[in-house]
Coordinates of C-alpha atoms in Angstrom, one line a residue:
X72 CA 40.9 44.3 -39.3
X73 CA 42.7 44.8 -42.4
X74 CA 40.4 42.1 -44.1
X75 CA 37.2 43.9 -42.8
X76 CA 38.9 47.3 -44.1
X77 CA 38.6 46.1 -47.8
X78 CA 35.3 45.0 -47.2
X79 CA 34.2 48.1 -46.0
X80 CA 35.6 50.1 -48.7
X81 CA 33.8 47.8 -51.3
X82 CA 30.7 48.8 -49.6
X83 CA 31.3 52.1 -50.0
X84 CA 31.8 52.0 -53.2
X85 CA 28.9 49.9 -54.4
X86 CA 26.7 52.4 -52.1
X87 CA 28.2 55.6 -54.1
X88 CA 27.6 54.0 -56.9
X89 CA 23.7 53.4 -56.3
X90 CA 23.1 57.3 -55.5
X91 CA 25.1 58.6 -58.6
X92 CA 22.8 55.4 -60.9
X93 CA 25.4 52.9 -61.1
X94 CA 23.9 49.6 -61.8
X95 CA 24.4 46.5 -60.3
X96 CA 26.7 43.7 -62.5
X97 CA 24.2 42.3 -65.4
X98 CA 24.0 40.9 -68.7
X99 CA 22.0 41.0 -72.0
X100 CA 21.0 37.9 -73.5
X101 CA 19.5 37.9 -76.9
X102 CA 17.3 35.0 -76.1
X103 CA 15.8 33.8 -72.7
X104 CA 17.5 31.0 -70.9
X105 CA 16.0 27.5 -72.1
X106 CA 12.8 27.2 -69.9
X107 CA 12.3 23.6 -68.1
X108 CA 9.7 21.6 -68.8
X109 CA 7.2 23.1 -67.1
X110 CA 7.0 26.8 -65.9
X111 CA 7.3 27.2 -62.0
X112 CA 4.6 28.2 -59.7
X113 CA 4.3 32.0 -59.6
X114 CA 3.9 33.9 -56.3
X115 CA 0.5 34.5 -55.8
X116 CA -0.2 37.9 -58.3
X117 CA -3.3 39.4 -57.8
X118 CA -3.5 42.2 -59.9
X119 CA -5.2 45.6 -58.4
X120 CA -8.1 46.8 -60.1
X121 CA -9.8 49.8 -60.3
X122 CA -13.9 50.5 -59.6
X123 CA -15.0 49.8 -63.4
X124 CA -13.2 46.7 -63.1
X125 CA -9.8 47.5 -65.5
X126 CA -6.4 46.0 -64.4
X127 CA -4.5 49.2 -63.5
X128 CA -1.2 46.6 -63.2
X129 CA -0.1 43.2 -65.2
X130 CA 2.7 40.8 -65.0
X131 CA 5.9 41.8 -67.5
X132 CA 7.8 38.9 -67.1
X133 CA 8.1 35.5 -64.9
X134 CA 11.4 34.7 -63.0
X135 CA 11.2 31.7 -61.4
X136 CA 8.4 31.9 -59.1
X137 CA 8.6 36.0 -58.5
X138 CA 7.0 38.5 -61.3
X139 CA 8.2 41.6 -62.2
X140 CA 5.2 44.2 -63.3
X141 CA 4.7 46.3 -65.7
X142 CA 4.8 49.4 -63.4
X143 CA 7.8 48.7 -61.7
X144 CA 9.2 48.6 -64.9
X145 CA 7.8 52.1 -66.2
X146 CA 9.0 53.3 -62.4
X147 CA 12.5 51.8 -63.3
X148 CA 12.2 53.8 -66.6
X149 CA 11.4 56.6 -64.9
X150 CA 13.7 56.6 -62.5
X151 CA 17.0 56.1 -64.8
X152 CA 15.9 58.6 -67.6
X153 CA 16.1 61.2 -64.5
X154 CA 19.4 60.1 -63.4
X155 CA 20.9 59.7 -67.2
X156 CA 19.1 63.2 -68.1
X157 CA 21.1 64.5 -64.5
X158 CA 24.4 63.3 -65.6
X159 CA 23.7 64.3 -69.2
X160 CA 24.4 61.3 -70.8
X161 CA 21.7 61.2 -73.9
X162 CA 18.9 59.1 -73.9
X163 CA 18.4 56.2 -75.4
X164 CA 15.8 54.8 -78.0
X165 CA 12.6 54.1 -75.9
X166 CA 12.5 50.5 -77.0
X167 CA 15.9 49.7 -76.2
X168 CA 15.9 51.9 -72.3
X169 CA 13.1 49.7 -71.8
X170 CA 15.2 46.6 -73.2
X171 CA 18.4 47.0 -71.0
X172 CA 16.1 47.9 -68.0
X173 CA 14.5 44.9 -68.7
X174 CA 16.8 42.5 -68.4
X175 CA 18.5 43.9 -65.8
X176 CA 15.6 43.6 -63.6
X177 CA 15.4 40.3 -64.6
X178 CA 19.1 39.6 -63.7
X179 CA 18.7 41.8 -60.3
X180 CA 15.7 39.7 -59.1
X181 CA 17.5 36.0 -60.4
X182 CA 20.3 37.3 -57.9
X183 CA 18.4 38.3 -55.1
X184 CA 16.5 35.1 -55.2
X185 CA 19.4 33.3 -54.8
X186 CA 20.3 35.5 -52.1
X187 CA 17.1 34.6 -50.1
X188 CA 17.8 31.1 -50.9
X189 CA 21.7 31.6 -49.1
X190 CA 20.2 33.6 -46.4
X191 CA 21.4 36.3 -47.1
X192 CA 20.2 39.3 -45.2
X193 CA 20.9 42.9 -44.2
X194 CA 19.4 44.2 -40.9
X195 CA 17.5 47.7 -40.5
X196 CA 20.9 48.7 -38.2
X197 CA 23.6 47.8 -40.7
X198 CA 21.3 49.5 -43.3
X199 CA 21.2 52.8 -40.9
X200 CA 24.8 52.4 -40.8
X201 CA 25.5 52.1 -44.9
X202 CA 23.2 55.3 -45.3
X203 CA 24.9 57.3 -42.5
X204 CA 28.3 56.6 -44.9
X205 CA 26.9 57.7 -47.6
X206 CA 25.5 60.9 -46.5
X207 CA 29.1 61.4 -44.8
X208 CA 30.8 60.3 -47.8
X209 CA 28.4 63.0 -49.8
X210 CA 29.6 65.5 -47.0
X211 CA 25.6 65.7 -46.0
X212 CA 23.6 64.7 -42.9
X213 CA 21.1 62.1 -43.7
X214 CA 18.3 64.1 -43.6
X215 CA 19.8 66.1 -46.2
X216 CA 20.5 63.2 -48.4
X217 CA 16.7 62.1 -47.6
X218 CA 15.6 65.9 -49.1
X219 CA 18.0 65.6 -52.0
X220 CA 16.5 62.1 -52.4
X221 CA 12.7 62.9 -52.8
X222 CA 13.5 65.9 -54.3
X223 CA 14.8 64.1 -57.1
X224 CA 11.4 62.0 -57.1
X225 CA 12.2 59.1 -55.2
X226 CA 10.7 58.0 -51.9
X227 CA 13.3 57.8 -49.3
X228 CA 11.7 54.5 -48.0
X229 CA 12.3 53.4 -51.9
X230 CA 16.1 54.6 -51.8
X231 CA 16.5 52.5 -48.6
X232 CA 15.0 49.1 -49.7
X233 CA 17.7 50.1 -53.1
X234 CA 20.4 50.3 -50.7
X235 CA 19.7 47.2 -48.8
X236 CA 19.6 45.2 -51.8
X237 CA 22.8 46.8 -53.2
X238 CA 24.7 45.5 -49.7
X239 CA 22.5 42.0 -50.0
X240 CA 23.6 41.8 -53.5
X241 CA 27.4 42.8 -52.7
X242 CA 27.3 39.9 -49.8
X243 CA 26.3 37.6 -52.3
X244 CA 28.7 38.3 -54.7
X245 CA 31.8 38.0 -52.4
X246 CA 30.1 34.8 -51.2
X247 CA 30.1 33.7 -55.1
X248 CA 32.7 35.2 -56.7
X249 CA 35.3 37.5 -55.2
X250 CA 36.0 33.9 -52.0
X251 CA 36.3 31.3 -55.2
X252 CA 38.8 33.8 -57.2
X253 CA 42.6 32.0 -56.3
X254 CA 46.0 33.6 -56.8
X255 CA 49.0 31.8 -56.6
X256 CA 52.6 32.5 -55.8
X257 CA 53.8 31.5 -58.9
X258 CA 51.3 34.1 -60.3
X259 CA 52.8 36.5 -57.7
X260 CA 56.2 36.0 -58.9
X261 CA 55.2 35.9 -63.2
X262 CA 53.6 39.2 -62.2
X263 CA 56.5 40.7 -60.5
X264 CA 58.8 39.8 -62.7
X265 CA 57.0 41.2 -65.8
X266 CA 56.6 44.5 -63.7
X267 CA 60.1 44.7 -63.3
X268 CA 61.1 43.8 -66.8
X269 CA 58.4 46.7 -67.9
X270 CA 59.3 49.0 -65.3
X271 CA 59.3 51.9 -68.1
X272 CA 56.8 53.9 -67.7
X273 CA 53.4 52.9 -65.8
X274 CA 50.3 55.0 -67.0
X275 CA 47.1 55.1 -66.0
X276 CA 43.9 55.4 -68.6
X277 CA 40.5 56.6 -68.6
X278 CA 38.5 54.1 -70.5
X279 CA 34.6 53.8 -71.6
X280 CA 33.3 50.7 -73.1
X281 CA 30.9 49.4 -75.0
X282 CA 30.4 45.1 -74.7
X283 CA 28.4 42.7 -77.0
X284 CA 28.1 40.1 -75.0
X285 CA 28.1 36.3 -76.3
X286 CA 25.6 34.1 -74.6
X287 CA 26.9 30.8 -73.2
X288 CA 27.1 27.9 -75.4
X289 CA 26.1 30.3 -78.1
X290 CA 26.1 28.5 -82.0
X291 CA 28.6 29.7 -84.6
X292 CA 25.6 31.7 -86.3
X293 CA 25.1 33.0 -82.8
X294 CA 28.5 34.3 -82.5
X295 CA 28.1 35.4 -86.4
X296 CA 25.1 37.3 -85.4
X297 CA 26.8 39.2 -82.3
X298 CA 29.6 40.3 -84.3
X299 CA 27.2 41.8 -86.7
X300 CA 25.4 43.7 -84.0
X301 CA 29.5 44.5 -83.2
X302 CA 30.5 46.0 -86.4
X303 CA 27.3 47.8 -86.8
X304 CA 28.3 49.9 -83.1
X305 CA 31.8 50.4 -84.7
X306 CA 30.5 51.7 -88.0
X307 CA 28.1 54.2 -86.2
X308 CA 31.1 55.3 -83.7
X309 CA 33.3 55.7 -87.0
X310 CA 30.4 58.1 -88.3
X311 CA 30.8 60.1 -85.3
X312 CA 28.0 58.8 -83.2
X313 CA 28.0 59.9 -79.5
X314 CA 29.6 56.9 -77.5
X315 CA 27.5 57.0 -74.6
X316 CA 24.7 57.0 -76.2
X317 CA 25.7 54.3 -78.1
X318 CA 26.4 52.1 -74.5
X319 CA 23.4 53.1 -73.5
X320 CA 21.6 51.6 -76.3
X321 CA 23.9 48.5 -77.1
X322 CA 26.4 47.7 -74.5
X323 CA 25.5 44.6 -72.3
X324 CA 27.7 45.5 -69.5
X325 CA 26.7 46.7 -66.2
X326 CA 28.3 50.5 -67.1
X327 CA 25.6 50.6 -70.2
X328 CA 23.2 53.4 -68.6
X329 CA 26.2 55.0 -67.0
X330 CA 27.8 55.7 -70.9
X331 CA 29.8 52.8 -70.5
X332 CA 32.4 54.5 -68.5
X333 CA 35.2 52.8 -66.8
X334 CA 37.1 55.0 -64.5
X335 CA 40.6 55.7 -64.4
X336 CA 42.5 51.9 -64.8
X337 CA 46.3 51.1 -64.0
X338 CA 47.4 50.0 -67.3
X339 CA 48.9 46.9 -65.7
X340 CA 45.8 46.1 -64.7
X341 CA 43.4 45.7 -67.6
X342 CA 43.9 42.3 -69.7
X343 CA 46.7 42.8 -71.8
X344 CA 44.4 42.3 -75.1
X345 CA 43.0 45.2 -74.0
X346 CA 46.4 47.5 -72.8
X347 CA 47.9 46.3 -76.7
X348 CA 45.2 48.0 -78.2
X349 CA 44.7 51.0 -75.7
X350 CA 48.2 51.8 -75.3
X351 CA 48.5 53.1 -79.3
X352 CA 45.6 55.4 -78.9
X353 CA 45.3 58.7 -78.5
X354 CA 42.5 60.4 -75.8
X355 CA 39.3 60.6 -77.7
X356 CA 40.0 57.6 -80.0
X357 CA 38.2 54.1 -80.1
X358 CA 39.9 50.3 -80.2
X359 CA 38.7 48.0 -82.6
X360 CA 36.4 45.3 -82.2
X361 CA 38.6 43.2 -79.4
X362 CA 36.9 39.6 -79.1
X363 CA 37.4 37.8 -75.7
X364 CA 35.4 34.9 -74.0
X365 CA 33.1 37.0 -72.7
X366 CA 31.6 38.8 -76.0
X367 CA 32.8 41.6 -78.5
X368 CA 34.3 45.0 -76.6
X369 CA 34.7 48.3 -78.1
X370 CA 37.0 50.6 -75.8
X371 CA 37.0 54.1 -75.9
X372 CA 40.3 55.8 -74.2
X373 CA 39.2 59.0 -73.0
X374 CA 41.9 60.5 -71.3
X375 CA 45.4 59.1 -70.2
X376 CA 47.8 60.3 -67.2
X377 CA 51.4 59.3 -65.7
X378 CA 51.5 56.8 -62.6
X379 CA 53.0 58.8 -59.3
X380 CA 56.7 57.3 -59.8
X381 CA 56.0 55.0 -57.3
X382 CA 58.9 52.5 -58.1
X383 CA 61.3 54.7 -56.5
X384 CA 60.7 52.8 -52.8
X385 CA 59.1 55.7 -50.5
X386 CA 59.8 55.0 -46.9
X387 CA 56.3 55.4 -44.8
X388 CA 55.4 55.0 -41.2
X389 CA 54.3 51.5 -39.6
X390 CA 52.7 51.1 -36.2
X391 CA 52.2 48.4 -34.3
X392 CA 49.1 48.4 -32.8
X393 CA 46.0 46.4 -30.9
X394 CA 42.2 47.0 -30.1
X395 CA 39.8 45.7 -28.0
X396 CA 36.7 46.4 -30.1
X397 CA 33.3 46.1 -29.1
X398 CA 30.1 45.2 -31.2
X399 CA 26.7 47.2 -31.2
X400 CA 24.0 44.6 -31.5
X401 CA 20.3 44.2 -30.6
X402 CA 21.5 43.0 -26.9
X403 CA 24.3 46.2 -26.8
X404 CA 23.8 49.4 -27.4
X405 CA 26.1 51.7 -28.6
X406 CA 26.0 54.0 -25.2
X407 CA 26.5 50.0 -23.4
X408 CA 29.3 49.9 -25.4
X409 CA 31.2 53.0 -25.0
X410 CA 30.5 52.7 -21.0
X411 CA 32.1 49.6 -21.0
X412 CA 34.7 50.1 -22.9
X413 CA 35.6 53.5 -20.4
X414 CA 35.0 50.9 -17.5
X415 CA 38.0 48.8 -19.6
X416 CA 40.3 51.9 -19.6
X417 CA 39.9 53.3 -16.3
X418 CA 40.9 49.3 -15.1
X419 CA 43.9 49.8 -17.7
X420 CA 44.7 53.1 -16.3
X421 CA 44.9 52.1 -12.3
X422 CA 47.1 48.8 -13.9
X423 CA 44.4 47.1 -12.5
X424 CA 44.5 44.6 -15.7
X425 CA 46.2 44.0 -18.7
X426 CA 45.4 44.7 -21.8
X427 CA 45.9 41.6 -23.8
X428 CA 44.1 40.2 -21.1
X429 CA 40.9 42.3 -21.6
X430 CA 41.0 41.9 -25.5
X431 CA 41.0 37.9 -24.7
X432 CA 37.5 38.4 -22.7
X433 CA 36.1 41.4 -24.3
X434 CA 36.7 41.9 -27.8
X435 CA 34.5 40.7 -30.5
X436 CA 37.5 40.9 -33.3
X437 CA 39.4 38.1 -34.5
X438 CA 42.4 39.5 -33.3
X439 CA 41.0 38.9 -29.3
X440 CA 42.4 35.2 -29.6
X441 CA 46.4 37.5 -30.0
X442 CA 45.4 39.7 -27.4
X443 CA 43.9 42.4 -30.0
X444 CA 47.0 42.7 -31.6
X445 CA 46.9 44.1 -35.2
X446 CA 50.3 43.6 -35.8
X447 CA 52.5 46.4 -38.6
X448 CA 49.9 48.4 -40.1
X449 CA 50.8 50.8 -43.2
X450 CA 48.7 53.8 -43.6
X451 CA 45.3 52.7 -45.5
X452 CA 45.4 49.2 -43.9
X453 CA 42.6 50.4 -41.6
X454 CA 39.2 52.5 -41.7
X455 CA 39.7 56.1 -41.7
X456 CA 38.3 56.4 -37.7
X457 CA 40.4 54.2 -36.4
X458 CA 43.7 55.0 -38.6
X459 CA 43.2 58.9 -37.6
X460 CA 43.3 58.0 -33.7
X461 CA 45.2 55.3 -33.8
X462 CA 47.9 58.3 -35.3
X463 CA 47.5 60.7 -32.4
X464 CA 48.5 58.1 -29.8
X465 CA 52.6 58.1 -28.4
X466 CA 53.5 54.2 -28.2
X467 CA 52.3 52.8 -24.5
X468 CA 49.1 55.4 -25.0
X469 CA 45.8 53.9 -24.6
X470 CA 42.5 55.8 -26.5
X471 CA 39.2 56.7 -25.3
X472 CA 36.4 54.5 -27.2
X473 CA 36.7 55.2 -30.6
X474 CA 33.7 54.5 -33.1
X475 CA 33.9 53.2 -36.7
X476 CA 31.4 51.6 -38.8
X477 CA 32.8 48.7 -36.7
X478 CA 31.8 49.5 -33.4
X479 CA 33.4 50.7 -30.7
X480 CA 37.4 50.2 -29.7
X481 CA 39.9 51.0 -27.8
X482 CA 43.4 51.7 -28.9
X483 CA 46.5 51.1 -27.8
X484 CA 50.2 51.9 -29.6
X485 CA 53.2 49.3 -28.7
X486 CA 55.8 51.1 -31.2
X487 CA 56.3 53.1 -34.3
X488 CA 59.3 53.0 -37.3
X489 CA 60.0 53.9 -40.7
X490 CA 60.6 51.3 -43.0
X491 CA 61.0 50.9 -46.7
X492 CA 57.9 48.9 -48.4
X493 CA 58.5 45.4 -47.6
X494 CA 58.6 42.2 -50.4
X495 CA 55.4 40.9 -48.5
X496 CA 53.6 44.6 -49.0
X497 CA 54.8 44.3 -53.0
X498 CA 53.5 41.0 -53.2
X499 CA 50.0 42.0 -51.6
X500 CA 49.8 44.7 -54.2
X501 CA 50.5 41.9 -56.9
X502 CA 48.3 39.9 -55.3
X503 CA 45.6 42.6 -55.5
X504 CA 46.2 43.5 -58.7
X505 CA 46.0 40.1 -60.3
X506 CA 42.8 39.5 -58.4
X507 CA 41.2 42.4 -59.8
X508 CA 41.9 41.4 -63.5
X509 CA 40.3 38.6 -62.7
X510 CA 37.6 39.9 -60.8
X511 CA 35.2 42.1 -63.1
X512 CA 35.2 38.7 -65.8
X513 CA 34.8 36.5 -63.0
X514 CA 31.4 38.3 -62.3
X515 CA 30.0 39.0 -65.2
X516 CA 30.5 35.5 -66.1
X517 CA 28.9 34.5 -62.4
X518 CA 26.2 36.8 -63.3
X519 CA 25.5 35.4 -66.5
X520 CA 25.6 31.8 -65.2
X521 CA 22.6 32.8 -62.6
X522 CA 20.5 34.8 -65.3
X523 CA 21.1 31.4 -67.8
X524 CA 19.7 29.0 -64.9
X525 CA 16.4 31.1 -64.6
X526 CA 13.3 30.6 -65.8
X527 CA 12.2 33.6 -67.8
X528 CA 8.8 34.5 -69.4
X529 CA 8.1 36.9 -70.9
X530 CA 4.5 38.1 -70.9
X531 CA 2.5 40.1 -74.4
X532 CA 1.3 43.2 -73.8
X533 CA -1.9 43.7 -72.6
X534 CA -3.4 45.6 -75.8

């Protein structure tokens, strides 16, 4: 449960992130990965053409055996110059909007090839699912978030497809990434230590950025040449040019058409490289060039705020709780589900069963094989649903059927105390806080590894 928590708020995320024009993890190459020998077979592309004859669409570029056209592109355009122009971040150069959009098509569809290859697949009920969050999460039903949708010019069948890729492309990268990144104690205890020898003041900071990335296995005159395009960002920023602009023309990281932003970081939990730097600024100032292995990054702190004094140990509320939860699937609806699981209670009820005994044949969590049981759970550990009714139950209560973007459950409390945050809750939080630095490098990297492996043609204009 508290596994599939996380996951679900990552979800979330990602999905907020798609209706407010945050872009999936890519990269910018100055050059096309090394083509093989000979160019793959192309999906058959049979261009539409209009009564006289004309081509009304051509291929843009070749990935692998898929093509990307020159319309989706100009819808792509289209698309992001309404969202940039909604957030009012200033528009880039033509050329270079078409550029970055580009090649992060070209990253996007290298990804969700592989993704085909794995399997990887979202179903039309998990998708209903995602959407439902969102428009909940954008306090809106989801037919309002449909009319808010086309209203802004895109098709709600088009925002759908978006979404499932977004979840496809999130399930590939835990699959690749996030399962291979490893933390070890001795890690755990370095970064415990450290955070008790700098247990000053913790702050958190508002950062932008702007990344030249550095292409794998690039030359030294490569390198040379990425600097240069570098120092030539810095010298504008120095001038006073506008920073988001300048991300969105220049910055190879995934946040370019967003203006680079960042979000609010712990300060513990950016590379320290970057915290030496950040940490002598001022809000509104800009680091200097800051090389590490994965290009050239110029930060920008924009504002800067005092951690909650969290070190002082807060006592909280544990509960000891189990579930027996039930699965909608194409062989159980959700009215199947919540009728059983009332059929489950009332047996409960009359002490007609037990209830580790009915989690053992019933539930379809991993916790069935304990008899449901969760174990202590802290506040957050679980999804919002669950947590909230889980909190109005005495110990010995049992729920009615709860729903959560799980499924359905039933609830019961074994006891309740107030304890001070435990050495195994610190050394989660170290645990998640090392695997987060490590994270967002970890998948650009990933990212650029898949983009280098494809084969990319680009196709002339047809003038």
């Amino acid at each position: 449960m508290r596994n599939a928590s996380m996951h679900q708020l990552k979800i979330a995320t990602v999905l907020l992130c798609a209706i407010s024009g945050a872009a999936t993890s890519s990269v910018w190459a100055q050059q096309a990965a090394p083509a093989p020998a000979a160019a793959p077979a192309v999906k058959g592309f049979t261009p539409p053409a209009s009564s006289s004859g004309k081509t009304i669409d051509s291929i843009a570029v070749v990935v692998n055996d898929d093509v990307i056209t020159r319309n989706e592109v100009a819808a792509r355009i289209k698309s992001v110059e309404q969202r940039m122009k909604a957030q009012n971040i200033p528009l880039p150069d033509p050329a270079d909007l078409r550029r970055q959009l580009l090649e992060r098509m070209i990253v996007e569809r290298a990804q969700m090839q592989l993704a085909k290859e794995m399997g990887v697949r979202v179903d039309d009920l998990t998708l209903d699912r995602a959407i439902a969050r969102i428009a909940e999460q954008q306090k809106m039903t989801v037919q309002d978030l449909r009319n808010q949708m086309e209203k802004e010019g895109t098709p709600f069948a088009t925002f759908r497809e978006e979404i499932r890729d977004e979840i496809i492309m999130q399930r590939l990268r835990e699959h690749e990434v996030d399962a291979k990144i490893q933390i070890s104690d001795s890690e755990v205890d370095n970064f415990l230590d450290a955070e008790k020898a700098a247990a000053s003041e913790q702050v958190e900071l508002n950062l932008a950025q702007i990344l030249v990335r550095i292409p794998e296995n690039s030359s030294p005159e490569q390198i040379a040449a990425r600097r240069a395009r570098a120092e030539e960002v810095s010298r504008q920023l120095r001038t006073g040019a506008d920073f988001a602009k300048m991300a969105a023309t220049y910055s190879d990281a995934s946040d370019a058409l967003s203006g680079g932003d960042i979000g609010w970081r712990q300060s513990d939990r950016l590379p320290p490289l970057f915290t030496e730097q950040l940490l002598k600024l001022k809000p509104g100032q800009i680091t200097p060039i800051i090389k590490s292995n994965t290009g050239f990054h110029i930060l920008k702190l924009v504002d800067r705020r005092s951690a909650a004094e969290a070190q002082a140990v807060a006592a909280v509320q544990q509960t000891h709780a189990r579930h027996i939860l039930l699965k909608v699937t194409p062989t159980l609806s959700a009215a199947e589900a919540k009728r059983k699981l009332l059929e489950l209670k009332e047996r409960l009820d009359n002490k007609a069963a037990k209830f580790e005994d009915l989690a053992r044949l019933f539930s379809n969590d991993g916790s069935a094989a304990k008899g449901g049981d969760l174990g202590w759970l802290y506040p957050g550990d679980t999804v919002p649903e669950f947590e909230t009714a889980m909190n109005a139950l005495k110990p010995g209560e049992v729920s009615q059927p709860i729903e959560s973007s799980f499924g359905f459950h039933l609830i019961e409390v074994l006891e309740r105390k107030s304890d001070d945050v435990s050495k195994e809750k610190q050394r989660n939080a170290a645990r998640n806080a090392l695997r987060e630095r490590k994270l967002e490098e970890a998948t650009e990297n990933w990212a650029r590894e898949v983009r280098d492996r494809a084969y990319v043609e680009f196709r002339a204009d047809d003038q």
